[in-house]
Amino acid sequence: MYQTRRYLADISIDKYLEEYVDIPQFLELCKACPNYNRKWSCPPYDFKPEDYWNKYGKMHVIGTKIIFDEATINQKYATEEIINIVKTVIKKEQSLLFDELLALEEKYPGSISLAAGSCSLCENCARPDSNACNHADKLRYSIESLGGNVDKTVKKLLGLELQWMREGNLPEYFLLVSALLTPSI
Ligand code: SF4
């Protein structure tokens, strides 16, 4: 039904902050998302995102392209079916990617990963009940939640385009965009 392909790019945090990060702009977009203030992985934060970025020296962008085969792309689906396929495929690949990123953190001391999307480790996040995160050791922010422009990152650093669903059809591919931040040397 699909295969995955990896795309990688490296950039200094200084350059990424200068050219790809706009915290006020993306904070406004986050405010329109149902996860805003309802997941600990999402804004608002009790820290400044620029301080978070500045703890690191380099960003290793990791794009995971989920490429559907031709028969799957050409098939027409009911909206429900598409939602189910997307949920299943993306959830599975996000979970594999998450484990891979944690393994990279172990391999590169002092590094931290940025997840592809908001945290979905718990069925219901603890934040709406004002409880602490259930898995604080595994909580990872995403590029966009820290003000990074994922669309520009994908285009300029990975040489790809984000694709969206058309009515009744899956796109050719989805992209999961994650990263590993490593310390300044
Ligand atoms: S680990 Fe659970 S409680 Fe913590 S941010 Fe993720 S979903 Fe929320």
Short mmCIF file of C-alpha atoms and ligand atoms in Angstrom, two decimals:
data_model
loop_
_atom_site.label_atom_id
_atom_site.label_comp_id
_atom_site.label_asym_id
_atom_site.label_seq_id
_atom_site.Cartn_x
_atom_site.Cartn_y
_atom_site.Cartn_z
CA MET A 1 0.00 0.00 0.00
CA TYR A 2 2.88 2.36 0.76
CA GLN A 3 6.59 2.62 1.28
CA THR A 4 8.66 5.19 3.12
CA ARG A 5 11.70 7.20 2.02
CA ARG A 6 13.99 9.34 4.12
CA TYR A 7 15.22 12.87 3.38
CA LEU A 8 17.88 14.57 5.51
CA ALA A 9 19.32 18.07 5.81
CA ASP A 10 21.54 19.85 8.33
CA ILE A 11 21.46 23.53 9.29
CA SER A 12 22.93 25.60 12.13
CA ILE A 13 20.44 26.78 14.74
CA ASP A 14 21.55 30.39 14.14
CA LYS A 15 20.63 30.15 10.47
CA TYR A 16 17.42 28.24 11.16
CA LEU A 17 16.32 30.87 13.69
CA GLU A 18 17.14 33.67 11.29
CA GLU A 19 15.50 32.22 8.18
CA TYR A 20 12.88 29.69 9.26
CA VAL A 21 11.55 30.63 12.68
CA ASP A 22 8.83 33.20 13.30
CA ILE A 23 7.46 32.57 16.77
CA PRO A 24 4.63 35.19 16.83
CA GLN A 25 3.37 34.10 13.39
CA PHE A 26 3.19 30.40 14.23
CA LEU A 27 1.85 31.04 17.71
CA GLU A 28 -1.18 32.66 16.07
CA LEU A 29 -1.69 29.52 13.92
CA CYS A 30 -1.34 27.30 16.99
CA LYS A 31 -4.07 29.32 18.72
CA ALA A 32 -6.49 28.19 16.01
CA CYS A 33 -5.65 24.49 16.62
CA PRO A 34 -7.72 22.37 19.04
CA ASN A 35 -4.49 21.25 20.73
CA TYR A 36 -3.59 24.79 21.80
CA ASN A 37 -3.36 24.86 25.59
CA ARG A 38 -4.73 21.29 25.67
CA LYS A 39 -1.54 19.29 25.15
CA TRP A 40 1.70 19.78 27.03
CA SER A 41 3.55 19.43 23.73
CA CYS A 42 1.82 22.55 22.38
CA PRO A 43 1.87 26.27 23.21
CA PRO A 44 1.49 28.24 25.36
CA TYR A 45 4.70 27.27 27.14
CA ASP A 46 6.23 28.33 30.42
CA PHE A 47 9.52 28.98 28.58
CA LYS A 48 10.56 31.08 25.61
CA PRO A 49 10.83 29.00 22.41
CA GLU A 50 13.89 31.03 21.31
CA ASP A 51 15.67 29.99 24.53
CA TYR A 52 14.85 26.38 23.71
CA TRP A 53 16.35 26.63 20.22
CA ASN A 54 19.40 28.46 21.55
CA LYS A 55 20.35 25.59 23.84
CA TYR A 56 21.48 23.75 20.69
CA GLY A 57 23.91 24.38 17.86
CA LYS A 58 22.71 22.29 14.97
CA MET A 59 19.46 20.98 13.56
CA HIS A 60 19.31 17.74 11.62
CA VAL A 61 16.03 17.75 9.72
CA ILE A 62 14.53 14.31 9.07
CA GLY A 63 11.76 14.07 6.49
CA THR A 64 9.87 10.78 6.22
CA LYS A 65 7.94 10.50 3.00
CA ILE A 66 5.04 8.04 3.13
CA ILE A 67 4.50 7.17 -0.52
CA PHE A 68 1.28 5.42 -1.49
CA ASP A 69 1.34 3.01 -4.44
CA GLU A 70 -0.49 3.89 -7.64
CA ALA A 71 -3.51 1.65 -7.04
CA THR A 72 -4.02 3.24 -3.64
CA ILE A 73 -3.71 6.79 -4.99
CA ASN A 74 -6.11 6.14 -7.87
CA GLN A 75 -8.78 4.55 -5.74
CA LYS A 76 -11.75 6.65 -4.61
CA TYR A 77 -12.54 6.51 -0.92
CA ALA A 78 -15.41 7.63 1.26
CA THR A 79 -14.37 10.39 3.64
CA GLU A 80 -14.61 8.00 6.61
CA GLU A 81 -12.30 5.49 4.89
CA ILE A 82 -9.72 8.16 4.09
CA ILE A 83 -9.73 9.38 7.67
CA ASN A 84 -9.20 5.81 8.90
CA ILE A 85 -6.36 5.10 6.46
CA VAL A 86 -4.63 8.36 7.30
CA LYS A 87 -5.01 7.85 11.04
CA THR A 88 -3.72 4.26 10.88
CA VAL A 89 -0.79 4.91 8.56
CA ILE A 90 0.34 8.16 10.14
CA LYS A 91 -0.02 6.85 13.66
CA LYS A 92 2.05 3.78 12.84
CA GLU A 93 4.80 5.74 11.10
CA GLN A 94 4.85 8.43 13.80
CA SER A 95 5.29 5.76 16.42
CA LEU A 96 8.16 4.08 14.52
CA LEU A 97 9.77 7.47 13.97
CA PHE A 98 9.39 8.42 17.62
CA ASP A 99 11.27 5.28 18.72
CA GLU A 100 13.94 5.98 16.14
CA LEU A 101 14.36 9.56 17.37
CA LEU A 102 14.70 8.40 20.99
CA ALA A 103 17.39 5.96 19.86
CA LEU A 104 19.21 8.84 18.09
CA GLU A 105 19.07 10.89 21.29
CA GLU A 106 20.78 8.01 23.11
CA LYS A 107 23.40 7.78 20.41
CA TYR A 108 24.16 11.54 20.43
CA PRO A 109 24.56 12.72 24.03
CA GLY A 110 23.07 16.14 24.74
CA SER A 111 20.69 15.96 21.78
CA ILE A 112 16.91 16.26 21.79
CA SER A 113 14.42 15.39 19.10
CA LEU A 114 11.54 17.39 17.70
CA ALA A 115 8.56 15.17 16.94
CA ALA A 116 6.52 15.10 13.75
CA GLY A 117 3.37 16.68 15.15
CA SER A 118 1.86 17.03 18.58
CA CYS A 119 2.22 14.39 21.28
CA SER A 120 -0.20 11.49 21.12
CA LEU A 121 1.32 9.17 23.70
CA CYS A 122 -1.81 9.25 25.87
CA GLU A 123 -5.34 8.88 24.64
CA ASN A 124 -6.24 12.00 26.61
CA CYS A 125 -3.57 14.50 27.49
CA ALA A 126 -3.32 15.40 31.18
CA ARG A 127 -3.17 19.15 30.49
CA PRO A 128 -6.91 20.01 30.35
CA ASP A 129 -7.22 18.64 33.91
CA SER A 130 -4.20 20.69 34.94
CA ASN A 131 -2.29 17.51 35.73
CA ALA A 132 1.40 17.09 34.99
CA CYS A 133 2.44 15.29 31.81
CA ASN A 134 2.13 11.51 32.23
CA HIS A 135 5.41 10.87 30.41
CA ALA A 136 7.51 13.98 30.90
CA ASP A 137 10.65 12.03 29.91
CA LYS A 138 9.12 11.33 26.51
CA LEU A 139 7.40 14.64 25.85
CA ARG A 140 8.86 16.19 22.68
CA TYR A 141 7.89 19.45 21.01
CA SER A 142 7.41 19.77 17.28
CA ILE A 143 9.19 22.17 14.90
CA GLU A 144 5.99 24.15 14.31
CA SER A 145 5.10 24.36 18.00
CA LEU A 146 8.41 26.20 18.55
CA GLY A 147 7.71 28.62 15.71
CA GLY A 148 9.51 26.77 12.89
CA ASN A 149 8.14 27.11 9.38
CA VAL A 150 7.66 23.48 8.31
CA ASP A 151 6.47 24.36 4.80
CA LYS A 152 9.62 26.42 4.12
CA THR A 153 11.81 23.78 5.79
CA VAL A 154 10.38 21.11 3.52
CA LYS A 155 10.76 23.22 0.37
CA LYS A 156 14.14 24.81 0.92
CA LEU A 157 15.99 22.24 2.98
CA LEU A 158 14.49 18.96 1.80
CA GLY A 159 13.59 20.03 -1.76
CA LEU A 160 10.04 18.69 -1.38
CA GLU A 161 6.48 20.00 -1.29
CA LEU A 162 3.84 19.24 1.30
CA GLN A 163 0.84 17.54 -0.27
CA TRP A 164 -2.76 17.67 0.84
CA MET A 165 -5.71 15.35 0.36
CA ARG A 166 -8.09 15.83 -2.54
CA GLU A 167 -11.73 14.95 -2.10
CA GLY A 168 -12.12 11.18 -2.27
CA ASN A 169 -8.43 10.51 -2.95
CA LEU A 170 -5.29 10.10 -0.95
CA PRO A 171 -2.36 12.33 -1.94
CA GLU A 172 0.70 10.73 -3.59
CA TYR A 173 2.50 11.05 -0.30
CA PHE A 174 2.47 12.46 3.20
CA LEU A 175 5.51 13.94 4.87
CA LEU A 176 6.40 13.61 8.51
CA VAL A 177 8.90 16.29 9.44
CA SER A 178 10.97 15.77 12.56
CA ALA A 179 14.45 16.78 13.68
CA LEU A 180 17.32 16.11 16.01
CA LEU A 181 18.86 19.12 17.75
CA THR A 182 22.47 18.62 18.78
CA PRO A 183 24.60 20.78 21.08
CA SER A 184 27.02 23.47 19.97
CA ILE A 185 30.49 21.97 19.78
S1 SF4 B 1 2.69 12.28 27.20
FE1 SF4 B 1 0.47 12.32 27.51
S2 SF4 B 1 0.19 13.93 29.08
FE2 SF4 B 1 2.23 14.24 28.19
S3 SF4 B 1 1.96 15.72 26.49
FE3 SF4 B 1 1.80 13.64 25.64
S4 SF4 B 1 -0.39 13.22 25.61
FE4 SF4 B 1 -0.06 14.91 27.07
#
